[in-house]
PDB file of C-alpha atoms in Angstrom:
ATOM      1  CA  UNK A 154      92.691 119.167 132.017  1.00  0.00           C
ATOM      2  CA  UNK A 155      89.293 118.323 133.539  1.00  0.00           C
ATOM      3  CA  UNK A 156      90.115 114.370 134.130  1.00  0.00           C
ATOM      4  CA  UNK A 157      92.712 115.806 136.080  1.00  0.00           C
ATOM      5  CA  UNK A 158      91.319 118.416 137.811  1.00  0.00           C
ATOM      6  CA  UNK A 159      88.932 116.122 138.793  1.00  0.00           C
ATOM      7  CA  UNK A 160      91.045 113.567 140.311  1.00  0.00           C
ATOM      8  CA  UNK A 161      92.565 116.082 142.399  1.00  0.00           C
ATOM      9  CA  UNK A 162      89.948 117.676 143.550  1.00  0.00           C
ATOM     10  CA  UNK A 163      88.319 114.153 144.806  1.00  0.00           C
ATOM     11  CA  UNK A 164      91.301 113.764 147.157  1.00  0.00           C
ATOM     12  CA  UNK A 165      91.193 114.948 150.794  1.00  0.00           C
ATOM     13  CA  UNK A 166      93.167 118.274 150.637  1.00  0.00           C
ATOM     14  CA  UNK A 167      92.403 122.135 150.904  1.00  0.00           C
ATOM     15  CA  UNK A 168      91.327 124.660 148.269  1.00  0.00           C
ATOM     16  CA  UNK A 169      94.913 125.850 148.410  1.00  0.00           C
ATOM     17  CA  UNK A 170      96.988 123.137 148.127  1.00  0.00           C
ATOM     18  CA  UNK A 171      94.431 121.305 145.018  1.00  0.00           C
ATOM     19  CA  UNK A 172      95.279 124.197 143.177  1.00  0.00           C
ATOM     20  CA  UNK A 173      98.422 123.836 143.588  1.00  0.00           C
ATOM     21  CA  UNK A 174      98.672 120.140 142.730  1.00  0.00           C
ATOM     22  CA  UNK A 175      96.243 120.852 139.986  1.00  0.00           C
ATOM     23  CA  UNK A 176      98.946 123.631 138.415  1.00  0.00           C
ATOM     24  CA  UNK A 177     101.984 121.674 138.923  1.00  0.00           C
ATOM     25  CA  UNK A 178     100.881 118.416 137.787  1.00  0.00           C
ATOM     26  CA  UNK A 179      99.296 119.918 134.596  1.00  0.00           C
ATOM     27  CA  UNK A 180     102.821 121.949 133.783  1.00  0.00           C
ATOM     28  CA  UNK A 181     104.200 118.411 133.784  1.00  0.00           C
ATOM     29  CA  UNK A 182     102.507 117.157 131.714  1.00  0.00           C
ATOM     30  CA  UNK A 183     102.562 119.676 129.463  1.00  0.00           C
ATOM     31  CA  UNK A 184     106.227 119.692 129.461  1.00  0.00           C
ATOM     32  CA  UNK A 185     106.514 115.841 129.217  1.00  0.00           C
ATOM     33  CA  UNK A 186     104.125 116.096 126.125  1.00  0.00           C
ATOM     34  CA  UNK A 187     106.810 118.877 124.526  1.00  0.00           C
ATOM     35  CA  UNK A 188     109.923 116.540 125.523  1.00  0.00           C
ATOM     36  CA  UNK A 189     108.105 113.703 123.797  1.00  0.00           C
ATOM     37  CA  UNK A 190     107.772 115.554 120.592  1.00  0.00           C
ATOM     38  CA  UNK A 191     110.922 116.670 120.686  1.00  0.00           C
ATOM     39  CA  UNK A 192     111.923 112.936 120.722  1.00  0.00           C
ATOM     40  CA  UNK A 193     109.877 112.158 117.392  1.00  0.00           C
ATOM     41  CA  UNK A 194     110.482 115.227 115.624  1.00  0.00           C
ATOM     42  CA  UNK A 195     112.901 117.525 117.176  1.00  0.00           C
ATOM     43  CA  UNK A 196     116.254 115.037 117.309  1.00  0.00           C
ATOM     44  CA  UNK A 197     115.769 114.452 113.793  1.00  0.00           C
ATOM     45  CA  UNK A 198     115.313 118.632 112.548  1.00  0.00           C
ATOM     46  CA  UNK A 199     116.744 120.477 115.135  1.00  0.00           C
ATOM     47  CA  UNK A 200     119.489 118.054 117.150  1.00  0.00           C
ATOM     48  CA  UNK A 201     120.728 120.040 120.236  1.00  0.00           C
ATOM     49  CA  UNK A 202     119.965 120.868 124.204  1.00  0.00           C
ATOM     50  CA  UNK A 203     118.332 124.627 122.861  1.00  0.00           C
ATOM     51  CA  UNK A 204     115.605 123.056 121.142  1.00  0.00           C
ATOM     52  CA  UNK A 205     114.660 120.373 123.667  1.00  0.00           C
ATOM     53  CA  UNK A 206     114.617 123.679 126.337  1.00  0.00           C
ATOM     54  CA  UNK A 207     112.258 125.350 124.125  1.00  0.00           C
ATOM     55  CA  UNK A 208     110.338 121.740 123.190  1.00  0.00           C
ATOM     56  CA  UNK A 209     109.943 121.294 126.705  1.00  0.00           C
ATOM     57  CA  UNK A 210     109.477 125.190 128.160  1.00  0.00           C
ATOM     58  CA  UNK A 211     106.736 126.731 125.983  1.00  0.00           C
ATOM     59  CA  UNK A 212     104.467 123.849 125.889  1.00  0.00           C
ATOM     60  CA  UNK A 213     105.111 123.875 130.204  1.00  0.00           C
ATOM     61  CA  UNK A 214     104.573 127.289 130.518  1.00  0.00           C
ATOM     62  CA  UNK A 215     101.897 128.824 127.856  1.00  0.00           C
ATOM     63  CA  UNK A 216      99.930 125.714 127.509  1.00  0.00           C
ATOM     64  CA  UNK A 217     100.470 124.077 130.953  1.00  0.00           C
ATOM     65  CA  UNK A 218     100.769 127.129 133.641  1.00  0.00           C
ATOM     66  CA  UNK A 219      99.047 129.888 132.011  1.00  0.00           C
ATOM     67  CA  UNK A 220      96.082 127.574 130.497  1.00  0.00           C
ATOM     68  CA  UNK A 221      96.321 125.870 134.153  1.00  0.00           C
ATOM     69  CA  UNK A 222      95.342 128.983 135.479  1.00  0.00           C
ATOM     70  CA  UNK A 223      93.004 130.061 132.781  1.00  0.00           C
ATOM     71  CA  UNK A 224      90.878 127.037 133.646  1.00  0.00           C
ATOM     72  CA  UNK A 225      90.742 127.705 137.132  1.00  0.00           C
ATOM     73  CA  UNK A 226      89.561 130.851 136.579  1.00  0.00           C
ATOM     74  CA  UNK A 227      86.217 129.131 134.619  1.00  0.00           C
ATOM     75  CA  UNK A 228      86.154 126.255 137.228  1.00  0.00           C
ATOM     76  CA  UNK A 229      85.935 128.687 140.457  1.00  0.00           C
ATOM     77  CA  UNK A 230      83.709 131.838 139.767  1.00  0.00           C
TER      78      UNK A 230
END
């Protein structure tokens, strides 16, 4: 999360809009990391479109929104 706060923050935008780049970006990822386990193990023990929703959704929410926005809360005091 820091590399990429980072290379947000070093580009030429407002406060507003970095953190909203920063929060988006980082739910990606999250959820790309969630669809790509789902690939190696999910297919195999749980085939079907429910699982890959919930491969990809908690990972993108709980671990890439709300710990987005935990570490913006360290990051600006």
């Amino acid at each position: 999360m820091k590399k990429l706060y980072e290379y947000v923050n070093k580009k030429a935008w407002d406060s507003q809009w970095e953190t909203k780049i920063f929060l988006l970006c980082n739910t990606l990822f999250f959820a790309l990391v969630g669809a790509l386990a789902w690939l190696l193990l999910g297919r195999l023990l749980w085939p079907g479109m429910e699982s890959l929703v919930c491969f990809i959704g908690y990972p993108g929410i709980f671990a890439g929104l709300i710990g987005g926005i935990l570490f913006l809360y360290r990051q600006n005091p």
